[in-house]
mmCIF file of N, CA and C in Angstrom:
data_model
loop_
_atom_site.group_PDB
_atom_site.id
_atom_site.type_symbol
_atom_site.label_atom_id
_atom_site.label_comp_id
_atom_site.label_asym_id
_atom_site.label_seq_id
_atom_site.Cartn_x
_atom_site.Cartn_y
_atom_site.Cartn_z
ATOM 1 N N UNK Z 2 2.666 -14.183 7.508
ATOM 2 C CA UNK Z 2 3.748 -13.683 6.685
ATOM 3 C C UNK Z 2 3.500 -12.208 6.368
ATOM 4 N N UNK Z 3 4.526 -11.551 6.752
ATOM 5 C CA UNK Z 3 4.525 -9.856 6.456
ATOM 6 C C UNK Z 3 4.216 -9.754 4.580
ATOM 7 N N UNK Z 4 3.468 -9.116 4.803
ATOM 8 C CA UNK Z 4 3.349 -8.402 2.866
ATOM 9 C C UNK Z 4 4.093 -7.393 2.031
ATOM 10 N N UNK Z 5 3.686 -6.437 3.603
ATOM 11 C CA UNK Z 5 4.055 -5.105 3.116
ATOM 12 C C UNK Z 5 4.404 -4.367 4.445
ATOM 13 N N UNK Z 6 4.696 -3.166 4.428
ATOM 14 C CA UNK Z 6 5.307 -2.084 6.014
ATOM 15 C C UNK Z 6 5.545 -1.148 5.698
ATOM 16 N N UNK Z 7 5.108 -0.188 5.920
ATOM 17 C CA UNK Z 7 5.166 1.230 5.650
ATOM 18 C C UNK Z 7 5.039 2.080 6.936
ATOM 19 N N UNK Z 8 5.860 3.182 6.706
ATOM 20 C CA UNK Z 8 5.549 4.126 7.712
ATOM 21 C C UNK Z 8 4.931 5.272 7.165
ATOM 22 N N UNK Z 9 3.632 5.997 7.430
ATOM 23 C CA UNK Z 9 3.452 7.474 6.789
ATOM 24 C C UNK Z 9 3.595 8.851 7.539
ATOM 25 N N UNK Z 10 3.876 9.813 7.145
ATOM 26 C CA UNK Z 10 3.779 10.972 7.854
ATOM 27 C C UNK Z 10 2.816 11.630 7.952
ATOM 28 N N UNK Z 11 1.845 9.983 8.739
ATOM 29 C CA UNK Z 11 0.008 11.045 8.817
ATOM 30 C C UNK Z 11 0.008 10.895 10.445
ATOM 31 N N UNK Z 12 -0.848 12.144 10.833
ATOM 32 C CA UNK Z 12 -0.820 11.918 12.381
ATOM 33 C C UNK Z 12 -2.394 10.992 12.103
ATOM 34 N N UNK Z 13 -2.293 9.823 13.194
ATOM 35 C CA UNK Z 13 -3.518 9.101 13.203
ATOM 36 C C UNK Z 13 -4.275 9.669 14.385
ATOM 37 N N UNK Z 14 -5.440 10.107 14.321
ATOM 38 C CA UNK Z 14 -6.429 11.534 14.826
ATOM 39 C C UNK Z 14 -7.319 10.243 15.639
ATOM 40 N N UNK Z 15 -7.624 11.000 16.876
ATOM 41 C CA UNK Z 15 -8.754 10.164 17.894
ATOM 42 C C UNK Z 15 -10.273 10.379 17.624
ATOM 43 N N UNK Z 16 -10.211 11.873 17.294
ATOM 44 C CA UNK Z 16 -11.806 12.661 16.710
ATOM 45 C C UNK Z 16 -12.646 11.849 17.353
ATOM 46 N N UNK Z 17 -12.549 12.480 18.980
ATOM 47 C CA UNK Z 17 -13.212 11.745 20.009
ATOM 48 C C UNK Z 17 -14.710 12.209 20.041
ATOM 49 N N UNK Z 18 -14.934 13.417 19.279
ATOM 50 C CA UNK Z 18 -16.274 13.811 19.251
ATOM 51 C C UNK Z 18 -17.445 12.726 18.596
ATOM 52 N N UNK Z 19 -16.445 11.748 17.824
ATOM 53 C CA UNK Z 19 -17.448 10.527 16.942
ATOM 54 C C UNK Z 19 -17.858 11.886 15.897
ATOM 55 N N UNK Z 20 -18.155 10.790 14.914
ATOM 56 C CA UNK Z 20 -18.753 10.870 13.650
ATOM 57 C C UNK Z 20 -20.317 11.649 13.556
ATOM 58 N N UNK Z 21 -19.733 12.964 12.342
ATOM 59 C CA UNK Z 21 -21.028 14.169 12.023
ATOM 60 C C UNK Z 21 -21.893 13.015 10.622
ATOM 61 N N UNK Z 22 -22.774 13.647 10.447
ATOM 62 C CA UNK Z 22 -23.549 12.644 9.580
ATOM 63 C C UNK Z 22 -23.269 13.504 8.105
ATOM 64 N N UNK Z 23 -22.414 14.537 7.926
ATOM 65 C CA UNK Z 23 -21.715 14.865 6.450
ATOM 66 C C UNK Z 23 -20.844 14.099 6.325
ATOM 67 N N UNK Z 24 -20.224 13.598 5.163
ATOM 68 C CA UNK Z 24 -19.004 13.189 4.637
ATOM 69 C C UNK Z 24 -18.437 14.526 4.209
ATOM 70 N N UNK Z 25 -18.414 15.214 4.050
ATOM 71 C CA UNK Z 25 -17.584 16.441 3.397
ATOM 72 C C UNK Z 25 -16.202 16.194 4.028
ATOM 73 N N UNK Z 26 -16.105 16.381 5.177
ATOM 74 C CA UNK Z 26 -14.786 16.848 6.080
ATOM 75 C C UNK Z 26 -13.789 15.436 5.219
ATOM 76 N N UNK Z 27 -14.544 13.731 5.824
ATOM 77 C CA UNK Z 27 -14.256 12.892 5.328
ATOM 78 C C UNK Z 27 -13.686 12.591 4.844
ATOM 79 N N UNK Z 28 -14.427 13.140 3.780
ATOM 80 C CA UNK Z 28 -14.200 12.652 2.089
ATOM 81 C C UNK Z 28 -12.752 13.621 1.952
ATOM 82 N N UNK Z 29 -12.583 15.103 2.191
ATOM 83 C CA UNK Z 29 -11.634 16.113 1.452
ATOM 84 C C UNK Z 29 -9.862 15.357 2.318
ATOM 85 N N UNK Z 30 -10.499 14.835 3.499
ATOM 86 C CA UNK Z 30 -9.383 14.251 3.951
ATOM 87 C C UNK Z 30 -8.949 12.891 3.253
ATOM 88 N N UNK Z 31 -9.748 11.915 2.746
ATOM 89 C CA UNK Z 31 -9.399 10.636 2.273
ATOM 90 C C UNK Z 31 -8.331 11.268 0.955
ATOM 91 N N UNK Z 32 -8.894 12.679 0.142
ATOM 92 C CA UNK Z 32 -8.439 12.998 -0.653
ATOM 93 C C UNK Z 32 -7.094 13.431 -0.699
ATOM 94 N N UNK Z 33 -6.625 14.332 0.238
ATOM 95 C CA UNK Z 33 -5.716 14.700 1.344
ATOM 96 C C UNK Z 33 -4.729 13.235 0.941
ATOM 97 N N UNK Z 34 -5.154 12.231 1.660
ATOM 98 C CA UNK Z 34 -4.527 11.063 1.984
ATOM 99 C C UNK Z 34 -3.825 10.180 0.542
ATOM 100 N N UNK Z 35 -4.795 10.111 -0.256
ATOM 101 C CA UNK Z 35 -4.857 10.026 -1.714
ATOM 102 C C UNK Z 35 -3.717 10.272 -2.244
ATOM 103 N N UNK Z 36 -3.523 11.914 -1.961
ATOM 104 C CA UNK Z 36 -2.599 12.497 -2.854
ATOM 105 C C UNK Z 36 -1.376 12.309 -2.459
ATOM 106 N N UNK Z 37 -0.927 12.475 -1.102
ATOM 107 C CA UNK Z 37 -0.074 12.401 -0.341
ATOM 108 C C UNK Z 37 1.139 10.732 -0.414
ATOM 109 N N UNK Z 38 -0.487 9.898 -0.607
ATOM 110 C CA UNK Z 38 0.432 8.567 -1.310
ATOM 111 C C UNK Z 38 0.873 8.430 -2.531
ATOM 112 N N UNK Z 39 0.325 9.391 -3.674
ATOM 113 C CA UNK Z 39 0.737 9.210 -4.709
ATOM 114 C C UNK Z 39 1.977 10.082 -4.560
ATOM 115 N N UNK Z 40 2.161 11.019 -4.031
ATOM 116 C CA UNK Z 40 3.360 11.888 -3.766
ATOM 117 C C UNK Z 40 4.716 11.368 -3.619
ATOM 118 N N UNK Z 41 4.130 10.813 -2.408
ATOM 119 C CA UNK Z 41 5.509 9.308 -1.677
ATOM 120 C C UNK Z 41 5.465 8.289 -2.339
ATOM 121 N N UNK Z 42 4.931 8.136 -3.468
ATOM 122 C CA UNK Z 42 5.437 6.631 -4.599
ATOM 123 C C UNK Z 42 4.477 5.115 -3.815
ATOM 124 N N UNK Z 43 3.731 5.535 -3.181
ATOM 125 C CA UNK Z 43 3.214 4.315 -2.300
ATOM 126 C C UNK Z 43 1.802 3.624 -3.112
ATOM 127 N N UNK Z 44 1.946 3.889 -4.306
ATOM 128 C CA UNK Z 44 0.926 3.034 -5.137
ATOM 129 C C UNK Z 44 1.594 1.629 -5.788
ATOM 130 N N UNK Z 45 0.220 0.702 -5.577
ATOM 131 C CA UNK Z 45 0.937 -0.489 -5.772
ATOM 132 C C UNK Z 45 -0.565 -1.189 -6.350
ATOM 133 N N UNK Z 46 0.267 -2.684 -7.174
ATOM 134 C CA UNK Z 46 -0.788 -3.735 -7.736
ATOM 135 C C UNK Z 46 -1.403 -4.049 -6.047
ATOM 136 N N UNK Z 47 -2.712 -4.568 -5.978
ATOM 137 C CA UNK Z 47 -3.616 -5.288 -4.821
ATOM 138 C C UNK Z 47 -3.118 -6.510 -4.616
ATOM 139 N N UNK Z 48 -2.867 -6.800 -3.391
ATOM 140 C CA UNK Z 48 -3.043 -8.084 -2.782
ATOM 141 C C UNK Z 48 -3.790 -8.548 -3.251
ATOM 142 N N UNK Z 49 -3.347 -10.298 -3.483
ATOM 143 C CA UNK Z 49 -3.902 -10.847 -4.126
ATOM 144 C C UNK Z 49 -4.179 -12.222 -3.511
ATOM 145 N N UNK Z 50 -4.563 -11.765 -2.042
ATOM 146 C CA UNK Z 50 -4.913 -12.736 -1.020
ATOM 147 C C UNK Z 50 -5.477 -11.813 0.224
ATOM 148 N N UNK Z 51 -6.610 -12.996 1.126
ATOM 149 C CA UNK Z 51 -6.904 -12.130 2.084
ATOM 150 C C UNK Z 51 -6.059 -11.671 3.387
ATOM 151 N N UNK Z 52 -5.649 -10.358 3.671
ATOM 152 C CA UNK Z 52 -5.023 -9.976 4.490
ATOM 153 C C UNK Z 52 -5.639 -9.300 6.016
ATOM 154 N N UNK Z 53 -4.759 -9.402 6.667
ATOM 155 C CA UNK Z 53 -4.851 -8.723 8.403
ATOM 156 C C UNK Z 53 -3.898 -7.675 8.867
ATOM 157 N N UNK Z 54 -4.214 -6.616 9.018
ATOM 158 C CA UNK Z 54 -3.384 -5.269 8.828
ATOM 159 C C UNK Z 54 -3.424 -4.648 10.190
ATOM 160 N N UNK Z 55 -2.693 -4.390 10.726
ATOM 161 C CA UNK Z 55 -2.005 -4.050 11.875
ATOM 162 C C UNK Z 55 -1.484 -2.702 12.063
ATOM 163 N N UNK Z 56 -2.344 -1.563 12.345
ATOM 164 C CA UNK Z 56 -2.283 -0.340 12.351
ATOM 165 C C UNK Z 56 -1.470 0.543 13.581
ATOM 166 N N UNK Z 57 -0.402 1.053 13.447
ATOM 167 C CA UNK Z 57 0.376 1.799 15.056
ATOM 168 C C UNK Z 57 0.470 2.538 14.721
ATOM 169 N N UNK Z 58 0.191 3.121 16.034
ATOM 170 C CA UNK Z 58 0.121 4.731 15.839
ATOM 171 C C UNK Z 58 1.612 5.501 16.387
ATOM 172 N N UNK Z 59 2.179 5.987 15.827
ATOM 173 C CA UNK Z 59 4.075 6.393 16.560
ATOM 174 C C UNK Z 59 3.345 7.595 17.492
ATOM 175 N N UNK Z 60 3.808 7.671 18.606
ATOM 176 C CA UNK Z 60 3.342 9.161 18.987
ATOM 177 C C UNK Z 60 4.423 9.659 18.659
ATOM 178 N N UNK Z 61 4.202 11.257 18.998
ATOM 179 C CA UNK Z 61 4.956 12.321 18.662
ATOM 180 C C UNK Z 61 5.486 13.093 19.848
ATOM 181 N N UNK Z 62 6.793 13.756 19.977
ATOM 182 C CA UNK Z 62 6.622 14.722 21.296
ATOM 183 C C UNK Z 62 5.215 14.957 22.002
ATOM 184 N N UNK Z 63 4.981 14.836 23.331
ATOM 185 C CA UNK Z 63 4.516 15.335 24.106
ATOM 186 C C UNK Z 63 2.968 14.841 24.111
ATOM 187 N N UNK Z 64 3.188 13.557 22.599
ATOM 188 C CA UNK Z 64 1.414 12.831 23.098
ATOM 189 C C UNK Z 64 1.464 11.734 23.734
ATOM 190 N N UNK Z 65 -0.001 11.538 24.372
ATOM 191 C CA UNK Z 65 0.297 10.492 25.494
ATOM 192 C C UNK Z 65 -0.947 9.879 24.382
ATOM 193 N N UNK Z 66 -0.237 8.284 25.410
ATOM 194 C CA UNK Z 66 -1.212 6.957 24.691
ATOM 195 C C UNK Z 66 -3.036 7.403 25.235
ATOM 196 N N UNK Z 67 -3.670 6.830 23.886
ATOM 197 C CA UNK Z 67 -5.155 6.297 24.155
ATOM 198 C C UNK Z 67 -5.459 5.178 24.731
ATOM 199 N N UNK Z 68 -6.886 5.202 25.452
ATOM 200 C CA UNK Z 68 -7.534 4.185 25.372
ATOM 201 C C UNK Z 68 -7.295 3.135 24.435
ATOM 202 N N UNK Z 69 -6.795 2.278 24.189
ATOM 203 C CA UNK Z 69 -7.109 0.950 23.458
ATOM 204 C C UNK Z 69 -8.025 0.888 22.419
ATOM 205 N N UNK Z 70 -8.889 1.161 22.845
ATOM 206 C CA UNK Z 70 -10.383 1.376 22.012
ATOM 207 C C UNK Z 70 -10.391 2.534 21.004
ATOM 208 N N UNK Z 71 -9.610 3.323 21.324
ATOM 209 C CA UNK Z 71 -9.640 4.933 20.345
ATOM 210 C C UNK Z 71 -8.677 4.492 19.496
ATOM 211 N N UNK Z 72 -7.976 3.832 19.195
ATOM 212 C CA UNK Z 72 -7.327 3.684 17.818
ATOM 213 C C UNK Z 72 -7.704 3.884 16.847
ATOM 214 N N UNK Z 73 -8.464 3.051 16.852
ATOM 215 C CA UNK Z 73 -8.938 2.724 15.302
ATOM 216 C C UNK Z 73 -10.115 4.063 14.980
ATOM 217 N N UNK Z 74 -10.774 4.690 15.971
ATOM 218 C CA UNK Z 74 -11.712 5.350 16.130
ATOM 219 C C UNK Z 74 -11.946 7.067 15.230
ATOM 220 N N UNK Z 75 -11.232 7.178 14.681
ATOM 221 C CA UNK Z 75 -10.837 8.458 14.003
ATOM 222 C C UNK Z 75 -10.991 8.540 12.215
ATOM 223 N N UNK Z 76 -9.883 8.796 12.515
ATOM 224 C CA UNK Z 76 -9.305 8.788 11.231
ATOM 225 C C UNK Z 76 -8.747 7.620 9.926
ATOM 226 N N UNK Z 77 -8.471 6.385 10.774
ATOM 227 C CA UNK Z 77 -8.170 5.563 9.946
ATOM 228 C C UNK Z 77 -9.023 5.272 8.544
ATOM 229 N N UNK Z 78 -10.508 5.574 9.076
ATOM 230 C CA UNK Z 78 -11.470 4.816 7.670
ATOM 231 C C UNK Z 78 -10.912 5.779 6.650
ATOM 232 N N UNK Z 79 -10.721 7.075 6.682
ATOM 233 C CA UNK Z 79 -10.163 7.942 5.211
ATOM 234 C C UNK Z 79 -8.909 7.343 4.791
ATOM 235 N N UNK Z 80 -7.798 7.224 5.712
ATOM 236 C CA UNK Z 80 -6.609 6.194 5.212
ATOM 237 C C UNK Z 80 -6.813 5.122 4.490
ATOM 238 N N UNK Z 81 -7.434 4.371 5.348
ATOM 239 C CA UNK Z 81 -7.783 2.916 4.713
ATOM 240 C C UNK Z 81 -8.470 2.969 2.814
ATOM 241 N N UNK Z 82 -9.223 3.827 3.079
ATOM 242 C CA UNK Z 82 -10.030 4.249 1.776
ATOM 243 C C UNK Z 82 -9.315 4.810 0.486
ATOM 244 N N UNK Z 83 -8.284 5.804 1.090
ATOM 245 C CA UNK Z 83 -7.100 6.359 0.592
ATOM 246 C C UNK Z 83 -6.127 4.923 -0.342
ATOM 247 N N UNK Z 84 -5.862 4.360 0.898
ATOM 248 C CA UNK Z 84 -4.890 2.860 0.429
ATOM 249 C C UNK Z 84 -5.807 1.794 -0.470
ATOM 250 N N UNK Z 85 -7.140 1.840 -0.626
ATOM 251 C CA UNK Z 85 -7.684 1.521 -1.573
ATOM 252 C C UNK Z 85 -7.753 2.021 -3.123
ATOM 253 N N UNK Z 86 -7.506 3.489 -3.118
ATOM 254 C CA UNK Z 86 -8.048 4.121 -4.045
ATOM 255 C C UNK Z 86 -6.243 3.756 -4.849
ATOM 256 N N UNK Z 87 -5.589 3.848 -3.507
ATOM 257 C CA UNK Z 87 -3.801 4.016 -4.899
ATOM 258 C C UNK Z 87 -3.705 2.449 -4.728
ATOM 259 N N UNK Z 88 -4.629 1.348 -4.716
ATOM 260 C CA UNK Z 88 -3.974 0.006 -5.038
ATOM 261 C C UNK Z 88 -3.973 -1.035 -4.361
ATOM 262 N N UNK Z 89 -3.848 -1.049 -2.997
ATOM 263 C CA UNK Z 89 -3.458 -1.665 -1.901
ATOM 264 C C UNK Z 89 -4.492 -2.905 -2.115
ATOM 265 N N UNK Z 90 -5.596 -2.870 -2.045
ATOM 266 C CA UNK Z 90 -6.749 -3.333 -1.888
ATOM 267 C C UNK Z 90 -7.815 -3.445 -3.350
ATOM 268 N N UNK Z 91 -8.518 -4.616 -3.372
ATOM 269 C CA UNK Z 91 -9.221 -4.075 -4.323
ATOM 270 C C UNK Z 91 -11.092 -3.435 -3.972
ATOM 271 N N UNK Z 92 -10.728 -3.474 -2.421
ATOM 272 C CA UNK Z 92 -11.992 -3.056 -2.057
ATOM 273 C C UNK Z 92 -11.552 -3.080 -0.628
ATOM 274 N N UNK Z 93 -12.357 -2.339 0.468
ATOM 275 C CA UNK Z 93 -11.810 -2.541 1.896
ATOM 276 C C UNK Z 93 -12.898 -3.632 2.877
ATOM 277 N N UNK Z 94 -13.650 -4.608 1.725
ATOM 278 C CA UNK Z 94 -14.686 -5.541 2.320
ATOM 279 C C UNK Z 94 -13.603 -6.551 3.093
ATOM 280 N N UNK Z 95 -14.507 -7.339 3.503
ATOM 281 C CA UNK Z 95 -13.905 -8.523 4.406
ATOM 282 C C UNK Z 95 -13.186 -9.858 2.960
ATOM 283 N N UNK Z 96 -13.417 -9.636 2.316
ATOM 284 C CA UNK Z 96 -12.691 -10.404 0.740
ATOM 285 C C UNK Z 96 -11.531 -10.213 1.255
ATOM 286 N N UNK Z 97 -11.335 -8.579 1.487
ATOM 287 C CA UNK Z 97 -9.681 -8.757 0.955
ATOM 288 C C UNK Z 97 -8.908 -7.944 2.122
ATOM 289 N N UNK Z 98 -9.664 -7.564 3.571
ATOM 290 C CA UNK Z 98 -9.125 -7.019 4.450
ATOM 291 C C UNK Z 98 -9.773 -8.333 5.576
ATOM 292 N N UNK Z 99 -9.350 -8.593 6.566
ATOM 293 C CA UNK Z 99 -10.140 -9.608 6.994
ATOM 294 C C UNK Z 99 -10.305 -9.251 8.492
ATOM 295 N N UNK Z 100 -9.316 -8.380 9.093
ATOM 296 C CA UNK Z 100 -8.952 -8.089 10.174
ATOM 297 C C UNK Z 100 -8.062 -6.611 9.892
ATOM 298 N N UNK Z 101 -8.286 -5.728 10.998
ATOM 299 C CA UNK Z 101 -7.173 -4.750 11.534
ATOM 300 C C UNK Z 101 -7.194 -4.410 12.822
ATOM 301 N N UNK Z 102 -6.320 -4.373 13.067
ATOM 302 C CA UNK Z 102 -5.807 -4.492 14.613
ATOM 303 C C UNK Z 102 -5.190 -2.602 14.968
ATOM 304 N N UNK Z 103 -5.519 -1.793 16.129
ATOM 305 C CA UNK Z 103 -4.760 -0.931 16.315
ATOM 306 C C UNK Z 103 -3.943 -0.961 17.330
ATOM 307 N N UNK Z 104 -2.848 -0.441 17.172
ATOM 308 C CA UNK Z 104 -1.991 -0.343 18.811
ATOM 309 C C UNK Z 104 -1.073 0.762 18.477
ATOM 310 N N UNK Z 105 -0.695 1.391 19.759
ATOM 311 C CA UNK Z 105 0.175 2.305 19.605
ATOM 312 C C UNK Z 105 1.571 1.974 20.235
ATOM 313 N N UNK Z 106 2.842 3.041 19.933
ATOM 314 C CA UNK Z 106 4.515 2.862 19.835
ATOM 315 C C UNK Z 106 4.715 4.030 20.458
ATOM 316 N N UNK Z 107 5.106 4.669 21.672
ATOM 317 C CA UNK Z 107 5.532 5.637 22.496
ATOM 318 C C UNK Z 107 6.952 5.442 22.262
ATOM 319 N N UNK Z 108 7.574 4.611 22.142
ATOM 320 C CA UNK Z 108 9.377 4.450 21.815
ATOM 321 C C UNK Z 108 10.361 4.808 20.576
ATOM 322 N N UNK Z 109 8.950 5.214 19.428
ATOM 323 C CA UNK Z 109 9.582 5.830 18.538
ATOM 324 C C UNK Z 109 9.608 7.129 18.490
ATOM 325 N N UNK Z 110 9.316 8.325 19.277
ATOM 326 C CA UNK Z 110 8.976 9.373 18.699
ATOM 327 C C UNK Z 110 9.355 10.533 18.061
ATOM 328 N N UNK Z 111 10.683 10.302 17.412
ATOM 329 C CA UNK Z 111 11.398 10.651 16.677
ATOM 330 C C UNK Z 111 11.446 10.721 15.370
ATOM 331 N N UNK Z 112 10.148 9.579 15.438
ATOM 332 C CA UNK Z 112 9.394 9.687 13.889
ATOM 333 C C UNK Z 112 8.244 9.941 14.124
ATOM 334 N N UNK Z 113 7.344 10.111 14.735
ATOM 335 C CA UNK Z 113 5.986 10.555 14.886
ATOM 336 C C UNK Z 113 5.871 12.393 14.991
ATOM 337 N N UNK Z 114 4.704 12.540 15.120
ATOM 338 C CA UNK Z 114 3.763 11.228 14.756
ATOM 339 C C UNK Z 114 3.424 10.684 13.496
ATOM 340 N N UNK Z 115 3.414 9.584 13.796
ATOM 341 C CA UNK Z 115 3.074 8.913 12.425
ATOM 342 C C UNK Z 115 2.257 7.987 12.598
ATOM 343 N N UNK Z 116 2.239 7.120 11.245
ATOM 344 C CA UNK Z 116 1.753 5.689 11.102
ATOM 345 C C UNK Z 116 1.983 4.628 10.384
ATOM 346 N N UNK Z 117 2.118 3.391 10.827
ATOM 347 C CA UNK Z 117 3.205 2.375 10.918
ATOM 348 C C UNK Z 117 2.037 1.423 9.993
ATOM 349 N N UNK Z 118 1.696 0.967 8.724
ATOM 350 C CA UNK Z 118 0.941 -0.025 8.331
ATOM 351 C C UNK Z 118 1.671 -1.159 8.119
ATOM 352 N N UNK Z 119 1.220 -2.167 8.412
ATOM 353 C CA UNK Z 119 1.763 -3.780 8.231
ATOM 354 C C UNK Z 119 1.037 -4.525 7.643
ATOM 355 N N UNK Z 120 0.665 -5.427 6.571
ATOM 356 C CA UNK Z 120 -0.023 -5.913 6.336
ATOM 357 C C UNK Z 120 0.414 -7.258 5.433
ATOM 358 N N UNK Z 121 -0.171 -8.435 6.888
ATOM 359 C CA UNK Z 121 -0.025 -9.383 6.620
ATOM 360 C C UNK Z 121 -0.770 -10.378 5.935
ATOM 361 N N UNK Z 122 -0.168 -11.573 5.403
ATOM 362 C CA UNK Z 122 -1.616 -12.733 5.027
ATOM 363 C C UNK Z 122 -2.504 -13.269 5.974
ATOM 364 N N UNK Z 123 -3.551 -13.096 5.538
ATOM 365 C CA UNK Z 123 -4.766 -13.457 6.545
ATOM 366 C C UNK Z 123 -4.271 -14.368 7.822
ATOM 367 N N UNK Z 124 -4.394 -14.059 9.145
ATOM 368 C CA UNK Z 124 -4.255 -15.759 9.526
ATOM 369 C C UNK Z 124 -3.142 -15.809 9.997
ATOM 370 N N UNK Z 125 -1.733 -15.136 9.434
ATOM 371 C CA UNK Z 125 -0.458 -15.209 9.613
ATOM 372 C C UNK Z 125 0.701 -13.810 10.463
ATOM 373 N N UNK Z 126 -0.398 -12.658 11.125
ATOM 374 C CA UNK Z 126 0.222 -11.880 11.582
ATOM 375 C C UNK Z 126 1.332 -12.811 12.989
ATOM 376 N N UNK Z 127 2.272 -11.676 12.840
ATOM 377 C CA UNK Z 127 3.042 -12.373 14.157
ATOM 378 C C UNK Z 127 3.697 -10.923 14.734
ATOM 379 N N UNK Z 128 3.132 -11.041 15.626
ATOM 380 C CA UNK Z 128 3.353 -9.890 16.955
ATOM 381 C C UNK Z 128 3.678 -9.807 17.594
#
């Protein structure tokens, strides 16, 4: 069963170089992300069951799809952390996130780039 669906106007980043061992960059981006939801009204009470969240990435003019594997590989953990901090979640452990899935949408790109969150009850995504 769907929970919730949102689209944001964040580009979701490959940052194929992998992960520096500062959080600085990180962190100023989760903050970035933070604010940006409180901006767009996207704070909310936590799920109050365990959920499976389903992450797409919209491309934008002139980007081409990733690897499969590079989805999730970037940028999402500051989002995710972000959607913790305004509500979503009351933590991003396996309690209350149980699963996330990435895939990307080349057919929208008229809204990209962006990103498409879904988040269903544990158990109950339908795709």
């Amino acid at each position: 069963m769907l929970l919730h669906s949102v689209i944001l106007p964040i580009e979701l980043k490959n940052v194929n170089t992998g992960r520096t061992r500062h959080f600085g960059g990180s962190n100023r981006e989760r903050k970035q992300y933070a604010q940006l939801l409180k901006t767009l009204g996207h704070r909310r009470k936590p799920f109050t069951v365990q959920t499976d969240v389903v992450v797409t990435r919209i491309l934008g003019s002139n980007q081409r799809l990733w690897d499969a594997s590079s989805v999730l590989r970037g940028n999402w953990k500051e989002l995710e952390d972000a959607l913790v901090e305004a509500g979503w979640w009351w933590d991003d452990d396996v309690t209350w996130i149980r699963l996330v899935l990435g895939t990307q949408d080349p057919t929208r790109r008229e809204l990209g780039p962006a990103i498409q969150i879904d988040v269903y009850e544990a158990g109950r995504i339908v795709y």
